[in-house]
Short mmCIF file of C-alpha atoms in Angstrom, two decimals:
data_model
loop_
_atom_site.label_atom_id
_atom_site.label_comp_id
_atom_site.label_asym_id
_atom_site.label_seq_id
_atom_site.Cartn_x
_atom_site.Cartn_y
_atom_site.Cartn_z
CA MET M 9 10.58 8.75 14.65
CA GLU M 10 14.07 8.49 16.15
CA ASP M 11 12.66 9.00 19.64
CA ASP M 12 10.59 5.81 19.29
CA GLN M 13 13.62 3.76 18.37
CA ALA M 14 15.59 5.23 21.23
CA ASN M 15 12.68 4.48 23.54
CA VAL M 16 12.62 0.84 22.56
CA SER M 17 16.37 0.45 23.00
CA HIS M 18 16.13 2.00 26.50
CA GLY M 19 13.43 -0.29 27.77
CA LYS M 20 14.55 -2.28 30.80
CA GLU M 21 11.61 -3.55 32.86
CA LYS M 22 9.14 -3.50 30.04
CA GLN M 23 8.30 -7.14 29.34
CA ALA M 24 4.74 -6.72 30.52
CA SER M 25 4.09 -3.54 28.53
CA VAL M 26 5.82 -4.50 25.29
CA GLU M 27 2.37 -5.02 23.71
CA LEU M 28 1.31 -1.50 24.72
CA PRO M 29 2.95 1.23 22.63
CA LEU M 30 4.79 3.68 24.85
CA HIS M 31 2.55 6.50 23.64
CA TRP M 32 -0.22 5.47 26.03
CA SER M 33 1.97 5.88 29.12
CA GLU M 34 3.71 8.97 27.75
CA TRP M 35 0.47 10.77 26.98
CA GLN M 36 -1.06 9.84 30.31
CA LEU M 37 2.03 11.17 32.08
CA LEU M 38 1.67 14.51 30.31
CA ASP M 39 -2.09 14.79 30.58
CA SER M 40 -3.11 17.47 33.04
CA ILE M 41 -5.80 15.13 34.34
CA LEU M 42 -3.15 13.03 36.07
CA PRO M 43 -3.75 13.92 39.74
CA THR M 44 -0.34 15.35 40.62
CA GLY M 45 -1.58 18.66 42.00
CA GLY M 46 0.19 20.77 39.38
CA PHE M 47 -2.80 23.13 39.27
CA ALA M 48 -1.92 24.45 42.75
CA HIS M 49 1.16 26.26 41.45
CA SER M 50 1.48 29.40 39.36
CA PHE M 51 5.28 29.56 38.93
CA GLY M 52 5.36 32.97 40.54
CA LEU M 53 2.71 34.36 38.20
CA GLU M 54 0.35 35.27 41.03
CA ALA M 55 3.09 37.18 42.87
CA ALA M 56 4.16 38.87 39.63
CA ILE M 57 0.61 40.14 39.07
CA GLN M 58 0.38 41.53 42.58
CA ALA M 59 3.75 43.20 42.07
CA ARG M 60 2.28 44.76 38.91
CA LEU M 61 4.90 43.19 36.70
CA ILE M 62 2.22 41.90 34.33
CA SER M 63 -0.18 44.45 32.87
CA SER M 64 -0.71 43.33 29.27
CA PRO M 65 -1.00 40.10 27.27
CA ASP M 66 2.51 40.80 25.96
CA ASP M 67 3.79 40.90 29.54
CA LEU M 68 2.23 37.48 30.12
CA ARG M 69 3.86 36.05 27.01
CA THR M 70 7.24 37.48 28.03
CA TYR M 71 6.82 36.12 31.55
CA VAL M 72 6.09 32.60 30.32
CA ILE M 73 9.11 32.69 28.04
CA HIS M 74 11.41 33.79 30.86
CA ILE M 75 10.09 31.01 33.12
CA LEU M 76 10.66 28.47 30.35
CA GLU M 77 14.21 29.71 29.87
CA ASN M 78 14.84 29.37 33.60
CA THR M 79 13.30 25.88 33.55
CA GLY M 80 15.75 24.99 30.82
CA SER M 81 18.82 26.43 32.49
CA LEU M 82 18.05 25.25 36.02
CA LEU M 83 15.96 22.09 35.89
CA LEU M 84 16.55 20.28 32.58
CA PRO M 85 19.97 19.03 33.74
CA PHE M 86 18.22 17.21 36.59
CA VAL M 87 15.58 15.71 34.29
CA CYS M 88 18.24 14.65 31.81
CA THR M 89 20.59 12.95 34.30
CA ALA M 90 17.69 11.21 36.03
CA THR M 91 16.33 9.84 32.75
CA THR M 92 19.73 8.55 31.73
CA SER M 93 20.43 6.88 35.09
CA PRO M 94 17.07 6.09 36.69
CA ASP M 95 18.49 4.35 39.77
CA LEU M 96 18.07 5.02 43.48
CA GLU M 97 21.57 6.32 44.13
CA THR M 98 21.49 8.80 41.25
CA TRP M 99 18.02 9.95 42.24
CA HIS M 100 19.04 10.64 45.85
CA LYS M 101 22.16 12.51 44.77
CA LEU M 102 20.14 14.68 42.37
CA ASP M 103 17.48 15.23 45.02
CA ARG M 104 20.07 16.49 47.54
CA MET M 105 21.68 18.73 44.96
CA LEU M 106 18.42 20.24 43.79
CA ASP M 107 17.42 20.85 47.40
CA ALA M 108 20.51 23.03 47.76
CA THR M 109 19.99 24.59 44.31
CA LEU M 110 16.35 25.67 44.81
CA THR M 111 17.29 28.45 47.18
CA ASN M 112 13.88 30.07 46.75
CA GLU M 113 11.79 28.55 49.53
CA VAL M 114 8.53 28.96 47.60
CA SER M 115 9.73 27.05 44.55
CA ARG M 116 11.55 24.51 46.71
CA LYS M 117 8.35 23.60 48.58
CA ALA M 118 6.36 23.52 45.33
CA SER M 119 8.92 21.14 43.87
CA THR M 120 8.73 18.69 46.79
CA ALA M 121 4.93 18.80 46.86
CA GLN M 122 4.67 18.08 43.14
CA GLY M 123 7.42 15.48 43.17
CA SER M 124 5.87 13.54 46.06
CA ALA M 125 2.49 13.53 44.38
CA LEU M 126 3.94 12.50 41.04
CA LEU M 127 5.83 9.54 42.48
CA ARG M 128 2.83 8.37 44.49
CA VAL M 129 0.66 8.46 41.39
CA ALA M 130 3.26 6.88 39.10
CA ALA M 131 3.91 4.03 41.54
CA SER M 132 0.18 3.28 41.62
CA VAL M 133 -0.46 3.69 37.91
CA PHE M 134 2.59 2.15 36.21
CA THR M 135 2.52 -1.16 38.07
CA GLU M 136 4.55 -2.86 35.34
CA VAL M 137 7.50 -0.92 36.76
CA PRO M 138 7.70 -2.31 40.32
CA SER M 139 10.88 -0.38 41.15
CA LEU M 140 8.83 2.83 41.32
CA LYS M 141 6.96 1.54 44.35
CA LYS M 142 10.11 0.08 45.88
CA MET M 143 12.13 3.28 45.47
CA ARG M 144 9.31 5.28 46.96
CA GLU M 145 9.04 3.04 50.02
CA ILE M 146 12.78 2.95 50.65
CA SER M 147 13.02 6.73 50.36
CA LEU M 148 10.08 7.39 52.68
CA ASN M 149 11.87 5.27 55.26
CA PHE M 150 15.12 7.21 54.86
CA GLY M 151 13.32 10.35 55.94
CA ASP M 152 15.69 12.90 54.44
CA VAL M 153 14.69 12.59 50.79
CA ALA M 154 12.91 15.70 49.60
CA PHE M 155 11.15 14.12 46.57
CA HIS M 156 11.89 17.01 44.23
CA HIS M 157 9.89 17.15 41.03
CA ALA M 158 12.43 17.43 38.20
CA PRO M 159 14.60 14.42 39.13
CA LEU M 160 11.52 12.29 39.78
CA PHE M 161 9.99 13.25 36.48
CA GLY M 162 13.23 12.17 34.84
CA ILE M 163 13.39 8.90 36.80
CA ILE M 164 9.84 7.96 35.88
CA CYS M 165 10.45 8.73 32.21
CA GLY M 166 13.64 6.72 32.28
CA LEU M 167 12.03 3.71 33.92
CA LEU M 168 9.14 3.84 31.45
CA GLY M 169 11.69 3.62 28.66
CA LEU M 170 11.54 7.19 27.37
CA HIS M 171 14.62 8.77 25.87
CA ARG M 172 16.18 11.80 27.56
CA GLY M 173 15.30 13.95 24.54
CA THR M 174 11.66 13.11 25.10
CA SER M 175 11.72 13.58 28.85
CA GLN M 176 13.34 17.03 28.65
CA ARG M 177 10.89 18.17 25.98
CA ALA M 178 8.08 16.74 28.09
CA TYR M 179 9.27 18.69 31.13
CA MET M 180 9.20 21.93 29.15
CA PHE M 181 5.74 20.97 27.92
CA ILE M 182 4.24 20.38 31.37
CA THR M 183 5.77 23.62 32.65
CA LEU M 184 4.21 25.54 29.77
CA ARG M 185 0.94 23.69 30.26
CA ASP M 186 0.79 24.52 33.98
CA ILE M 187 1.66 28.22 33.69
CA ILE M 188 -0.90 28.72 30.93
CA SER M 189 -3.46 26.95 33.08
CA ALA M 190 -2.60 29.22 36.02
CA ALA M 191 -2.91 32.26 33.76
CA THR M 192 -6.49 31.35 32.83
CA ARG M 193 -7.43 30.84 36.45
CA LEU M 194 -5.92 34.19 37.30
CA ASN M 195 -8.10 35.74 34.59
CA LEU M 196 -5.15 36.94 32.57
CA VAL M 197 -6.42 35.18 29.47
CA GLY M 198 -9.50 33.19 28.44
CA PRO M 199 -9.42 29.46 27.66
CA LEU M 200 -9.26 29.91 23.90
CA GLY M 201 -6.71 32.70 24.12
CA ALA M 202 -4.67 30.47 26.43
CA ALA M 203 -4.69 27.66 23.90
CA VAL M 204 -3.59 30.04 21.14
CA LEU M 205 -0.82 31.42 23.35
CA GLN M 206 0.36 27.95 24.33
CA HIS M 207 0.82 26.94 20.70
CA GLN M 208 2.60 30.18 19.81
CA ILE M 209 5.00 29.75 22.71
CA ALA M 210 5.64 26.10 21.82
CA PHE M 211 7.97 27.30 19.07
CA VAL M 212 9.94 29.32 21.59
CA ALA M 213 9.91 26.43 24.08
CA GLU M 214 11.44 24.16 21.45
CA ALA M 215 14.21 26.69 20.86
CA MET M 216 14.81 26.88 24.61
CA LEU M 217 15.00 23.10 24.75
CA LYS M 218 17.62 22.99 22.02
CA LYS M 219 19.67 25.59 23.85
CA TRP M 220 19.52 24.07 27.34
CA LYS M 221 19.17 20.32 26.92
CA ASP M 222 21.71 17.63 27.79
CA ARG M 223 23.73 19.64 30.29
CA ALA M 224 25.36 18.41 33.48
CA VAL M 225 23.80 19.29 36.83
CA GLU M 226 27.00 21.09 37.82
CA GLU M 227 26.14 23.61 35.11
CA ALA M 228 22.62 24.30 36.37
CA CYS M 229 22.03 28.02 36.75
CA GLN M 230 19.16 30.47 37.03
CA THR M 231 18.64 33.10 34.37
CA SER M 232 15.83 35.27 35.77
CA PRO M 233 16.87 36.66 39.15
CA LEU M 234 14.04 39.21 39.02
CA LEU M 235 11.42 36.48 38.73
CA ASP M 236 13.16 34.46 41.43
CA THR M 237 12.93 37.46 43.76
CA VAL M 238 9.27 38.04 42.91
CA GLN M 239 8.29 34.40 43.27
CA GLY M 240 9.94 34.43 46.69
CA CYS M 241 7.34 37.05 47.69
CA HIS M 242 4.47 34.60 47.29
CA ALA M 243 4.30 33.99 51.03
CA TYR M 244 3.72 37.73 51.61
CA LEU M 245 0.56 37.85 49.48
CA PHE M 246 -2.49 38.73 51.52
CA SER M 247 -4.93 36.91 49.27
CA ARG M 248 -3.87 34.06 47.06
CA LEU M 249 -5.31 31.30 44.92
CA PHE M 250 -2.12 29.32 44.53
CA CYS M 251 0.52 27.72 46.74
CA SER M 252 3.38 29.14 44.73
CA MET N 27 26.64 30.08 21.52
CA LEU N 28 26.59 28.29 24.84
CA HIS N 29 29.18 25.83 23.54
CA THR N 30 31.69 28.57 22.85
CA ASP N 31 31.17 30.02 26.31
CA ARG N 32 31.95 26.66 27.88
CA GLU N 33 35.25 26.51 26.04
CA ARG N 34 36.14 29.94 27.26
CA GLU N 35 35.21 28.97 30.78
CA ARG N 36 37.49 25.95 30.67
CA GLU N 37 40.33 28.23 29.55
CA MET N 38 39.67 30.59 32.41
CA GLU N 39 39.55 27.78 34.94
CA SER N 40 42.99 26.50 33.97
CA LYS N 41 44.37 30.01 34.42
CA ILE N 42 42.84 30.20 37.90
CA GLU N 43 44.64 27.10 39.15
CA ALA N 44 47.57 29.23 40.33
CA ALA N 45 45.82 31.34 42.98
CA THR N 46 46.15 35.08 42.73
CA GLY N 47 45.63 35.52 46.44
CA LYS N 48 45.84 33.53 49.67
CA LEU N 49 44.85 34.60 53.16
CA VAL N 50 44.88 32.80 56.47
CA VAL N 51 43.30 34.21 59.63
CA LYS N 52 44.20 32.59 62.95
CA LYS N 53 44.10 33.44 66.63
CA VAL N 54 47.36 35.00 67.74
CA GLY N 55 47.53 36.24 71.33
CA GLY N 56 43.78 35.77 71.58
CA LYS N 57 43.02 38.02 68.59
CA SER N 58 42.02 37.21 65.01
CA THR N 59 45.15 37.90 62.99
CA VAL N 60 46.19 37.53 59.39
CA THR N 61 49.01 35.02 59.62
CA ARG N 62 49.48 34.55 55.91
CA CYS N 63 48.89 37.04 53.15
CA PHE N 64 49.90 36.50 49.55
CA SER N 65 48.71 38.25 46.42
CA LYS N 66 49.93 38.85 42.92
CA TYR N 67 48.92 41.18 40.11
CA PRO N 68 46.21 42.29 39.53
CA LEU N 69 45.04 41.57 43.11
CA LYS N 70 46.15 43.34 46.27
CA PHE N 71 45.06 43.03 49.90
CA ILE N 72 44.92 46.00 52.23
CA ILE N 73 44.69 45.17 55.91
CA PRO N 74 44.26 48.20 58.15
CA ASN N 75 45.63 47.82 61.68
CA LYS N 76 42.41 48.78 63.31
CA VAL N 77 38.86 49.12 62.08
CA GLY N 78 36.29 50.30 64.58
CA SER N 79 36.27 49.44 68.24
CA SER N 80 39.38 47.71 69.58
CA GLU N 81 37.16 45.62 71.88
CA THR N 82 35.82 43.72 68.91
CA ASP N 83 37.86 40.85 67.58
CA ALA N 84 37.60 41.12 63.80
CA VAL N 85 40.05 41.48 60.94
CA TRP N 86 39.04 43.63 57.99
CA VAL N 87 40.60 42.86 54.62
CA TYR N 88 40.06 45.09 51.60
CA THR N 89 40.69 43.65 48.17
CA LEU N 90 41.86 45.90 45.44
CA THR N 91 42.39 45.28 41.76
CA TYR N 92 44.99 47.38 40.03
CA GLY N 93 43.34 49.84 37.69
CA GLY N 94 40.25 49.89 39.86
CA GLY N 95 38.35 47.40 37.80
CA ILE N 96 38.28 44.18 35.88
CA VAL N 97 38.69 43.92 32.16
CA SER N 98 37.40 41.00 30.16
CA GLY N 99 40.07 38.32 30.07
CA ASP N 100 41.23 38.93 33.66
CA SER N 101 41.08 35.97 35.94
CA ILE N 102 41.45 36.33 39.68
CA SER N 103 41.19 33.62 42.32
CA CYS N 104 41.49 33.80 46.06
CA GLU N 105 41.73 31.25 48.82
CA ILE N 106 40.85 32.33 52.34
CA THR N 107 40.95 30.30 55.53
CA VAL N 108 39.39 31.54 58.75
CA ALA N 109 40.29 29.41 61.78
CA ASP N 110 38.06 28.55 64.73
CA ALA N 111 36.70 31.42 66.82
CA CYS N 112 38.08 34.01 64.41
CA THR N 113 36.18 36.72 62.58
CA ALA N 114 37.18 38.20 59.24
CA VAL N 115 35.58 40.66 56.85
CA LEU N 116 36.50 40.61 53.17
CA THR N 117 35.36 43.56 51.16
CA THR N 118 36.23 46.01 48.40
CA GLN N 119 36.89 49.71 48.84
CA ALA N 120 34.34 50.67 46.22
CA SER N 121 32.18 48.65 43.87
CA THR N 122 34.11 46.57 41.38
CA LYS N 123 33.70 47.99 37.95
CA VAL N 124 33.66 45.86 34.89
CA TYR N 125 34.96 47.57 31.82
CA LYS N 126 34.37 46.74 28.21
CA SER N 127 37.71 46.34 26.53
CA LEU N 128 37.40 48.64 23.55
CA GLY N 129 38.31 47.13 20.24
CA SER N 130 38.77 43.72 21.77
CA LYS N 131 37.49 40.80 19.73
CA SER N 132 36.35 38.90 22.79
CA SER N 133 33.02 39.90 24.27
CA GLU N 134 32.62 41.15 27.82
CA GLN N 135 32.30 38.08 29.96
CA ILE N 136 32.67 37.92 33.69
CA LEU N 137 32.65 34.62 35.51
CA GLU N 138 32.76 34.70 39.29
CA LYS N 139 32.80 31.71 41.54
CA GLN N 140 32.92 31.66 45.31
CA ILE N 141 33.05 28.45 47.30
CA PHE N 142 32.53 28.53 51.04
CA ARG N 143 33.28 25.55 53.23
CA VAL N 144 31.72 25.84 56.65
CA VAL N 145 31.14 23.70 59.72
CA LEU N 146 28.01 23.41 61.84
CA ASP N 147 28.73 26.36 64.11
CA SER N 148 30.23 28.65 61.47
CA SER N 149 28.64 31.99 60.82
CA LEU N 150 28.78 33.58 57.38
CA VAL N 151 27.47 36.71 55.72
CA ILE N 152 27.72 37.13 51.96
CA VAL N 153 26.61 40.20 50.03
CA ASP N 154 26.72 39.84 46.27
CA TRP N 155 25.30 42.50 43.99
CA ILE N 156 25.50 43.71 40.45
CA THR N 157 24.25 46.84 38.77
CA SER N 158 23.26 47.28 35.17
CA GLY N 159 26.15 49.63 34.47
CA ARG N 160 26.17 53.39 34.22
CA HIS N 161 22.41 53.34 34.02
CA GLU N 162 22.05 57.10 34.30
CA SER N 163 23.96 57.34 31.02
CA GLY N 164 21.70 54.72 29.43
CA GLU N 165 24.04 51.78 29.86
CA LYS N 166 21.57 49.16 31.04
CA TRP N 167 22.50 45.52 31.18
CA ASP N 168 24.66 46.05 28.13
CA PHE N 169 27.27 43.37 28.67
CA GLU N 170 27.47 39.99 26.97
CA LEU N 171 27.67 37.61 29.88
CA TYR N 172 27.88 37.68 33.64
CA ARG N 173 27.82 34.62 35.84
CA SER N 174 28.10 34.64 39.59
CA THR N 175 28.27 31.34 41.45
CA ASN N 176 28.09 31.01 45.21
CA HIS N 177 28.39 27.52 46.66
CA ILE N 178 28.30 26.70 50.36
CA PHE N 179 29.33 23.23 51.54
CA LEU N 180 28.74 22.01 55.07
CA GLU N 181 31.09 19.69 56.97
CA GLY N 182 33.05 18.68 53.91
CA ASP N 183 30.95 17.81 50.90
CA GLN N 184 27.36 18.30 51.93
CA PRO N 185 25.81 20.82 49.54
CA LEU N 186 24.02 23.50 51.53
CA PHE N 187 23.55 26.32 49.05
CA LEU N 188 24.26 26.03 45.33
CA ASP N 189 23.42 29.15 43.42
CA SER N 190 24.56 30.29 40.03
CA VAL N 191 23.04 33.34 38.37
CA LEU N 192 23.66 33.66 34.66
CA LEU N 193 22.92 36.84 32.77
CA GLU N 194 23.59 36.36 29.10
CA GLN N 195 22.38 38.29 26.07
CA GLY N 196 20.34 35.84 24.08
CA SER N 197 18.67 35.76 20.71
CA ILE N 198 15.26 35.13 22.25
CA THR N 199 15.52 37.16 25.43
CA ASN N 200 17.99 39.89 26.29
CA ILE N 201 19.08 40.81 29.79
CA ALA N 202 17.40 44.23 29.91
CA GLU N 203 14.07 42.66 29.03
CA ARG N 204 14.44 40.10 31.81
CA MET N 205 15.27 42.84 34.30
CA GLN N 206 12.44 45.16 33.24
CA ASP N 207 13.13 48.52 34.94
CA TYR N 208 15.29 47.11 37.71
CA GLN N 209 18.91 48.22 37.59
CA VAL N 210 20.34 46.35 40.53
CA ILE N 211 20.08 42.78 41.71
CA ALA N 212 21.52 41.72 45.02
CA MET N 213 21.73 38.70 47.24
CA VAL N 214 22.48 38.58 50.95
CA ILE N 215 23.15 35.32 52.76
CA LEU N 216 23.04 35.11 56.54
CA LEU N 217 24.13 31.80 57.96
CA GLY N 218 24.92 30.49 61.41
CA PRO N 219 24.39 30.96 65.12
CA LYS N 220 25.97 34.42 65.55
CA LEU N 221 23.40 35.89 63.19
CA LYS N 222 20.30 34.37 64.77
CA GLN N 223 18.80 37.67 65.92
CA ILE N 224 19.60 39.49 62.71
CA LYS N 225 18.07 36.66 60.65
CA ILE N 226 14.80 36.85 62.57
CA GLN N 227 14.72 40.63 62.31
CA VAL N 228 15.48 40.71 58.58
CA GLN N 229 12.79 38.14 57.79
CA GLU N 230 10.26 40.16 59.74
CA ASN N 231 11.34 43.46 58.15
CA VAL N 232 11.18 42.04 54.62
CA ARG N 233 7.76 40.55 55.23
CA ARG N 234 6.46 43.87 56.50
CA MET N 235 8.00 45.85 53.63
CA MET N 236 6.65 43.63 50.89
CA SER N 237 3.20 43.03 52.34
CA GLU N 238 2.54 46.71 51.79
CA GLN N 239 3.81 46.54 48.20
CA LEU N 240 1.84 43.57 46.94
CA TYR N 241 -1.82 43.86 46.06
CA LEU N 242 -4.28 42.87 43.38
CA PRO N 243 -4.57 45.54 40.73
CA SER N 244 -8.24 46.51 40.42
CA THR N 245 -8.44 45.94 36.71
CA GLY N 246 -7.48 43.00 34.54
CA LEU N 247 -5.13 43.12 31.59
CA ARG N 248 -5.64 45.92 29.13
CA PRO N 249 -4.61 45.32 25.53
CA HIS N 250 -2.61 48.51 25.20
CA GLY N 251 -0.85 48.76 28.54
CA LYS N 252 -1.10 51.28 31.33
CA THR N 253 -2.85 54.66 31.32
CA GLN N 254 -1.40 57.82 32.89
CA SER N 255 -3.52 57.84 36.00
CA ASP N 256 -2.40 54.39 37.00
CA HIS N 257 0.25 55.09 39.59
CA PHE N 258 -1.35 52.35 41.65
CA LEU N 259 -0.33 50.05 38.87
CA ALA N 260 3.31 51.11 38.95
CA LYS N 261 5.82 48.40 39.84
CA PRO N 262 7.42 48.62 43.28
CA SER N 263 10.84 50.27 42.97
CA PHE N 264 12.31 47.84 45.48
CA VAL N 265 11.41 44.16 45.52
CA VAL N 266 12.83 41.88 48.18
CA SER N 267 12.12 38.37 49.40
CA CYS N 268 13.60 36.13 52.02
CA SER N 269 13.98 32.34 52.01
CA ALA N 270 15.29 29.96 54.63
CA PHE N 271 17.65 27.19 53.58
CA GLY N 272 19.61 24.36 55.13
CA PRO N 273 18.83 21.99 57.98
CA LYS N 274 16.62 23.68 60.57
CA GLY N 275 16.76 26.79 58.38
CA ILE N 276 20.25 27.71 59.57
CA GLY N 277 20.58 30.10 56.70
CA ILE N 278 18.49 32.76 55.03
CA VAL N 279 18.95 34.21 51.58
CA VAL N 280 17.60 37.64 50.79
CA ARG N 281 17.06 38.48 47.14
CA ILE N 282 16.64 42.02 45.93
CA ALA N 283 15.71 43.71 42.67
CA ALA N 284 15.86 47.49 42.83
CA MET N 285 15.64 50.46 40.52
CA THR N 286 18.40 52.41 42.27
CA THR N 287 21.73 51.58 43.84
CA GLU N 288 20.98 53.94 46.74
CA SER N 289 17.93 51.95 47.83
CA VAL N 290 19.98 48.78 48.05
CA TYR N 291 22.68 50.56 50.01
CA ARG N 292 20.12 51.91 52.47
CA PHE N 293 18.57 48.46 52.85
CA LEU N 294 21.94 46.85 53.61
CA GLN N 295 22.82 49.65 55.98
CA HIS N 296 19.61 49.23 57.90
CA GLN N 297 19.39 45.45 57.95
CA LEU N 298 23.03 44.80 58.79
CA ALA N 299 23.45 47.57 61.36
CA GLY N 300 23.22 44.95 64.09
CA MET N 301 26.53 43.50 62.95
CA GLU N 302 28.46 46.33 64.54
CA THR N 303 29.00 44.28 67.70
CA LEU N 304 30.43 41.43 65.66
CA LEU N 305 32.61 43.42 63.30
CA GLY N 306 33.54 46.54 65.23
CA VAL N 307 31.90 48.77 62.65
CA SER N 308 28.49 48.69 61.06
CA PRO N 309 28.97 47.58 57.46
CA TYR N 310 27.66 50.02 54.83
CA SER N 311 27.62 52.82 57.37
#
């Protein structure tokens, strides 16, 4: 697979893990059991239900597709650049930019919560990459780093030796994974139905990836202003299961 | 398809280099005054001598495009400088209409970019909205591509607000589908110390409005959609949310999705009425 070859050629601090195929780290990173708190976020799905925007399984499918498109247009550039240049300076620049780009307070807070958790976990788990721990400590001391999710996901992938093609596809995957999971907990679909839906949408997610991958962060844009408005209403919900 | 759009955008950007309009507002004799005003076709500035109360220090500038609208292929750029302690309002006389150029090979694409450079004690209000077209005649989100970019930079290069909304007909999702039944989307930005009271009031008003509109539907998903008696399950006709941004939340951004233009107008009228003391006239009155 071309991704494997690209992964090997991108390895920098990988002497210790050269015996361990990259798949082990990659799959662990994408496994929902990794304790990054992704299950606390619904990507605006909970607000959309309470705004009666979702009243059929087709509505749910459409919603997921629109969120994936927006993930592609808005966040993949950050994942891509971070994977290609996984250094402190690039990370901080991307973090500042994304903080100004996520103008929706609900999604901005979700991003920093998930990013912080992800870096804490990655620094503890992937000890063969000591710069993860170092970068985390330096940035906590700075005080004005927001720890946004997409750039950190890209940084971690890059430092593990994953290619930017893989990291961007992986980011689409975990977004799809987390919304589907939220949909089951919101009783929109059962576990088996969710699994079926996830696989069906994977084909669409791949098409979205092809359309939106490898773009510069200056081109980041949002494509679903309606969903952005609705997600922003999450804080007004009287009863809620999720943080966002 | 995206690749071709980028090429077209690069073309447009090189055309914009020579600005179509330039405005400078400075204090002259203690009053905000337009000291420099330049425009060339298709842009024109209209600056009435007096708008509203003469006790208020504010300059109103109306922009006008010849023909009353923009046709695909037009490119217009404007540079405006507002000096310390001055107040300026930049607006259009009526909504800017975007026309399809009939028989033209190029598709209808509108690219708008606004860059604001502010300092710590600047105050700024931006209202940016787009409607789906002549929606009463069935024209709903019919155009090929619309992109509106609003960037705000603080004290030089510090990014404060970077927003770019792209509406593009796609093979997988089209614009109308993404908008559902909403015909208007709007964004209002309120930034800075002069708007402190209005910001607090707007946030409170939006919270109150939406809290009444959001509730758990009593039933789960049905396989074949809504039934007739389900008016409780109807979508709200006006959805609005408010987010703070910037250090110490110096700014708020209000996002709106509405089914009618009138509802947005009423909202703006009501929420921005408090600006009369700053501008001499209540905007959207």
